[in-house]
Amino acid sequence: MTLRSDGQDGGTKASNDAPVEEGTVQMGTVRRAQTYGVFVTLDGSGRSGLCHISQFADARIDDSLEAHVRVGERVRVKVLTVDAATGRISLGMKSSLFEDEGEALDGDSNGSAGAGTGKKNKDPLMVDGDDEPVTLLRP
């Protein structure tokens, strides 16, 4: 079973006016976790795609995907392929997919992300190359 749109309310389907292009990084919401992968509904388009377990994390996943991601969780994904004929969207969440753009999340073992835009946000309290926050002293 493939989810193509977020029309789970039984009525209207989500808007599909935002394009889904291969190679783009997008935010989405986990809709379902299966043994073979995770279905994610993409922000903007409302279309859903599958992140296969092989594209979920750089390390091998031996246990259930439910141990790594929860339904309703916000995640960052990279659109790997879009099949125009079938409407299927293949997604990737492993951190190595984001390294080329300098977007890998430090310490992120499963490739999922919280809220964000797909770009690594610069924390003003972090020094470049340092994982510890800077302590601000008051006079």
GROMACS .gro file of N, CA, C and O in nm, residues 39-102:
model
  256
   39PHE      N    1   0.666   0.589   0.605
   39PHE     CA    2   0.593   0.679   0.516
   39PHE      C    3   0.591   0.818   0.576
   39PHE      O    4   0.559   0.835   0.694
   40VAL      N    5   0.628   0.918   0.495
   40VAL     CA    6   0.637   1.056   0.539
   40VAL      C    7   0.554   1.143   0.448
   40VAL      O    8   0.564   1.134   0.325
   41THR      N    9   0.469   1.229   0.508
   41THR     CA   10   0.393   1.326   0.431
   41THR      C   11   0.474   1.455   0.425
   41THR      O   12   0.512   1.510   0.528
   42LEU      N   13   0.502   1.502   0.304
   42LEU     CA   14   0.586   1.619   0.283
   42LEU      C   15   0.509   1.748   0.307
   42LEU      O   16   0.392   1.760   0.268
   43ASP      N   17   0.575   1.844   0.369
   43ASP     CA   18   0.516   1.976   0.391
   43ASP      C   19   0.494   2.043   0.256
   43ASP      O   20   0.571   2.024   0.162
   44GLY      N   21   0.393   2.124   0.247
   44GLY     CA   22   0.368   2.202   0.126
   44GLY      C   23   0.285   2.126   0.023
   44GLY      O   24   0.177   2.171  -0.013
   45SER      N   25   0.333   2.013  -0.023
   45SER     CA   26   0.261   1.940  -0.128
   45SER      C   27   0.155   1.847  -0.070
   45SER      O   28   0.059   1.814  -0.138
   46GLY      N   29   0.174   1.801   0.053
   46GLY     CA   30   0.081   1.705   0.111
   46GLY      C   31   0.098   1.566   0.056
   46GLY      O   32   0.028   1.474   0.095
   47ARG      N   33   0.193   1.546  -0.035
   47ARG     CA   34   0.219   1.415  -0.092
   47ARG      C   35   0.305   1.333   0.004
   47ARG      O   36   0.385   1.388   0.078
   48SER      N   37   0.288   1.203  -0.001
   48SER     CA   38   0.364   1.114   0.085
   48SER      C   39   0.460   1.030   0.005
   48SER      O   40   0.436   0.998  -0.111
   49GLY      N   41   0.570   0.995   0.070
   49GLY     CA   42   0.668   0.909   0.008
   49GLY      C   43   0.719   0.808   0.108
   49GLY      O   44   0.692   0.818   0.229
   50LEU      N   45   0.793   0.711   0.057
   50LEU     CA   46   0.847   0.605   0.140
   50LEU      C   47   0.997   0.623   0.157
   50LEU      O   48   1.070   0.639   0.060
   51CYS      N   49   1.040   0.620   0.282
   51CYS     CA   50   1.182   0.613   0.313
   51CYS      C   51   1.210   0.467   0.345
   51CYS      O   52   1.173   0.418   0.453
   52HIS      N   53   1.270   0.395   0.251
   52HIS     CA   54   1.301   0.253   0.271
   52HIS      C   55   1.400   0.239   0.385
   52HIS      O   56   1.482   0.328   0.409
   53ILE      N   57   1.395   0.127   0.455
   53ILE     CA   58   1.482   0.105   0.571
   53ILE      C   59   1.630   0.120   0.534
   53ILE      O   60   1.710   0.163   0.616
   54SER      N   61   1.666   0.091   0.410
   54SER     CA   62   1.806   0.104   0.367
   54SER      C   63   1.848   0.250   0.354
   54SER      O   64   1.967   0.281   0.351
   55GLN      N   65   1.750   0.341   0.346
   55GLN     CA   66   1.779   0.484   0.335
   55GLN      C   67   1.746   0.559   0.463
   55GLN      O   68   1.750   0.681   0.468
   56PHE      N   69   1.714   0.484   0.569
   56PHE     CA   70   1.673   0.544   0.696
   56PHE      C   71   1.793   0.590   0.780
   56PHE      O   72   1.790   0.695   0.842
   57ALA      N   73   1.899   0.509   0.784
   57ALA     CA   74   2.015   0.540   0.865
   57ALA      C   75   2.140   0.484   0.800
   57ALA      O   76   2.133   0.387   0.724
   58ASP      N   77   2.254   0.545   0.831
   58ASP     CA   78   2.381   0.495   0.777
   58ASP      C   79   2.417   0.360   0.837
   58ASP      O   80   2.474   0.276   0.771
   59ALA      N   81   2.383   0.341   0.964
   59ALA     CA   82   2.409   0.214   1.031
   59ALA      C   83   2.293   0.117   1.002
   59ALA      O   84   2.180   0.160   0.976
   60ARG      N   85   2.323  -0.011   1.009
   60ARG     CA   86   2.219  -0.113   0.987
   60ARG      C   87   2.117  -0.108   1.101
   60ARG      O   88   2.152  -0.099   1.217
   61ILE      N   89   1.990  -0.113   1.063
   61ILE     CA   90   1.881  -0.113   1.162
   61ILE      C   91   1.838  -0.259   1.180
   61ILE      O   92   1.784  -0.321   1.090
   62ASP      N   93   1.866  -0.314   1.299
   62ASP     CA   94   1.831  -0.453   1.327
   62ASP      C   95   1.699  -0.465   1.402
   62ASP      O   96   1.637  -0.571   1.401
   63ASP      N   97   1.659  -0.359   1.470
   63ASP     CA   98   1.535  -0.364   1.546
   63ASP      C   99   1.424  -0.292   1.469
   63ASP      O  100   1.441  -0.254   1.354
   64SER      N  101   1.312  -0.275   1.533
   64SER     CA  102   1.195  -0.214   1.471
   64SER      C  103   1.219  -0.065   1.445
   64SER      O  104   1.281   0.004   1.526
   65LEU      N  105   1.168  -0.014   1.335
   65LEU     CA  106   1.179   0.128   1.306
   65LEU      C  107   1.102   0.212   1.407
   65LEU      O  108   1.135   0.328   1.429
   66GLU      N  109   1.001   0.153   1.469
   66GLU     CA  110   0.925   0.224   1.572
   66GLU      C  111   1.013   0.263   1.691
   66GLU      O  112   0.981   0.354   1.767
   67ALA      N  113   1.127   0.196   1.707
   67ALA     CA  114   1.221   0.231   1.814
   67ALA      C  115   1.301   0.356   1.780
   67ALA      O  116   1.364   0.416   1.867
   68HIS      N  117   1.297   0.399   1.654
   68HIS     CA  118   1.378   0.512   1.609
   68HIS      C  119   1.296   0.634   1.569
   68HIS      O  120   1.348   0.745   1.566
   69VAL      N  121   1.171   0.613   1.533
   69VAL     CA  122   1.086   0.723   1.487
   69VAL      C  123   0.942   0.694   1.527
   69VAL      O  124   0.901   0.579   1.535
   70ARG      N  125   0.867   0.800   1.554
   70ARG     CA  126   0.729   0.785   1.598
   70ARG      C  127   0.633   0.852   1.498
   70ARG      O  128   0.667   0.950   1.434
   71VAL      N  129   0.513   0.798   1.489
   71VAL     CA  130   0.410   0.858   1.406
   71VAL      C  131   0.384   0.999   1.457
   71VAL      O  132   0.374   1.022   1.578
   72GLY      N  133   0.379   1.095   1.366
   72GLY     CA  134   0.358   1.235   1.402
   72GLY      C  135   0.487   1.313   1.420
   72GLY      O  136   0.486   1.435   1.430
   73GLU      N  137   0.601   1.244   1.422
   73GLU     CA  138   0.730   1.312   1.439
   73GLU      C  139   0.767   1.389   1.315
   73GLU      O  140   0.745   1.346   1.202
   74ARG      N  141   0.823   1.508   1.335
   74ARG     CA  142   0.870   1.591   1.223
   74ARG      C  143   1.010   1.545   1.186
   74ARG      O  144   1.095   1.528   1.272
   75VAL      N  145   1.033   1.523   1.058
   75VAL     CA  146   1.162   1.474   1.010
   75VAL      C  147   1.206   1.552   0.887
   75VAL      O  148   1.125   1.612   0.816
   76ARG      N  149   1.335   1.548   0.865
   76ARG     CA  150   1.394   1.607   0.744
   76ARG      C  151   1.426   1.493   0.650
   76ARG      O  152   1.485   1.392   0.691
   77VAL      N  153   1.387   1.506   0.525
   77VAL     CA  154   1.410   1.402   0.426
   77VAL      C  155   1.469   1.463   0.299
   77VAL      O  156   1.452   1.582   0.273
   78LYS      N  157   1.535   1.378   0.223
   78LYS     CA  158   1.583   1.418   0.091
   78LYS      C  159   1.504   1.337  -0.011
   78LYS      O  160   1.488   1.216   0.004
   79VAL      N  161   1.453   1.404  -0.113
   79VAL     CA  162   1.377   1.337  -0.218
   79VAL      C  163   1.478   1.269  -0.311
   79VAL      O  164   1.559   1.336  -0.375
   80LEU      N  165   1.475   1.136  -0.314
   80LEU     CA  166   1.570   1.060  -0.394
   80LEU      C  167   1.521   1.041  -0.537
   80LEU      O  168   1.594   1.064  -0.633
   81THR      N  169   1.396   0.995  -0.550
   81THR     CA  170   1.338   0.978  -0.683
   81THR      C  171   1.189   1.011  -0.680
   81THR      O  172   1.124   0.994  -0.577
   82VAL      N  173   1.139   1.057  -0.793
   82VAL     CA  174   0.996   1.080  -0.812
   82VAL      C  175   0.957   1.009  -0.941
   82VAL      O  176   1.006   1.043  -1.048
   83ASP      N  177   0.871   0.910  -0.929
   83ASP     CA  178   0.824   0.836  -1.045
   83ASP      C  179   0.695   0.901  -1.094
   83ASP      O  180   0.589   0.885  -1.031
   84ALA      N  181   0.704   0.973  -1.204
   84ALA     CA  182   0.589   1.047  -1.255
   84ALA      C  183   0.477   0.953  -1.299
   84ALA      O  184   0.359   0.986  -1.287
   85ALA      N  185   0.512   0.835  -1.347
   85ALA     CA  186   0.412   0.741  -1.396
   85ALA      C  187   0.326   0.684  -1.284
   85ALA      O  188   0.204   0.671  -1.298
   86THR      N  189   0.388   0.651  -1.172
   86THR     CA  190   0.314   0.590  -1.061
   86THR      C  191   0.283   0.687  -0.949
   86THR      O  192   0.199   0.659  -0.864
   87GLY      N  193   0.353   0.801  -0.945
   87GLY     CA  194   0.334   0.898  -0.839
   87GLY      C  195   0.410   0.864  -0.712
   87GLY      O  196   0.396   0.930  -0.610
   88ARG      N  197   0.494   0.760  -0.717
   88ARG     CA  198   0.568   0.719  -0.599
   88ARG      C  199   0.690   0.807  -0.577
   88ARG      O  200   0.761   0.843  -0.670
   89ILE      N  201   0.711   0.840  -0.450
   89ILE     CA  202   0.823   0.925  -0.412
   89ILE      C  203   0.912   0.845  -0.318
   89ILE      O  204   0.865   0.791  -0.218
   90SER      N  205   1.041   0.837  -0.351
   90SER     CA  206   1.139   0.767  -0.268
   90SER      C  207   1.217   0.871  -0.188
   90SER      O  208   1.269   0.967  -0.245
   91LEU      N  209   1.223   0.850  -0.057
   91LEU     CA  210   1.287   0.946   0.033
   91LEU      C  211   1.406   0.883   0.104
   91LEU      O  212   1.413   0.761   0.118
   92GLY      N  213   1.496   0.967   0.151
   92GLY     CA  214   1.609   0.923   0.231
   92GLY      C  215   1.622   1.009   0.355
   92GLY      O  216   1.596   1.130   0.350
   93MET      N  217   1.659   0.946   0.466
   93MET     CA  218   1.675   1.019   0.592
   93MET      C  219   1.814   1.004   0.652
   93MET      O  220   1.845   1.070   0.751
   94LYS      N  221   1.899   0.918   0.597
   94LYS     CA  222   2.029   0.895   0.660
   94LYS      C  223   2.117   1.018   0.647
   94LYS      O  224   2.113   1.090   0.547
   95SER      N  225   2.195   1.042   0.750
   95SER     CA  226   2.271   1.167   0.759
   95SER      C  227   2.371   1.184   0.645
   95SER      O  228   2.399   1.296   0.606
   96SER      N  229   2.424   1.076   0.589
   96SER     CA  230   2.521   1.089   0.481
   96SER      C  231   2.460   1.152   0.356
   96SER      O  232   2.532   1.209   0.274
   97LEU      N  233   2.329   1.146   0.341
   97LEU     CA  234   2.263   1.209   0.226
   97LEU      C  235   2.270   1.361   0.233
   97LEU      O  236   2.258   1.428   0.132
   98PHE      N  237   2.289   1.415   0.354
   98PHE     CA  238   2.289   1.559   0.373
   98PHE      C  239   2.429   1.617   0.382
   98PHE      O  240   2.445   1.738   0.384
   99GLU      N  241   2.531   1.533   0.388
   99GLU     CA  242   2.669   1.581   0.405
   99GLU      C  243   2.718   1.659   0.284
   99GLU      O  244   2.796   1.752   0.298
  100ASP      N  245   2.675   1.622   0.164
  100ASP     CA  246   2.720   1.692   0.044
  100ASP      C  247   2.683   1.840   0.046
  100ASP      O  248   2.757   1.923  -0.004
  101GLU      N  249   2.570   1.871   0.103
  101GLU     CA  250   2.525   2.009   0.111
  101GLU      C  251   2.568   2.075   0.242
  101GLU      O  252   2.525   2.185   0.273
  102GLY      N  253   2.647   2.003   0.323
  102GLY     CA  254   2.686   2.059   0.453
  102GLY      C  255   2.568   2.065   0.548
  102GLY      O  256   2.562   2.150   0.635
   0.00000   0.00000   0.00000
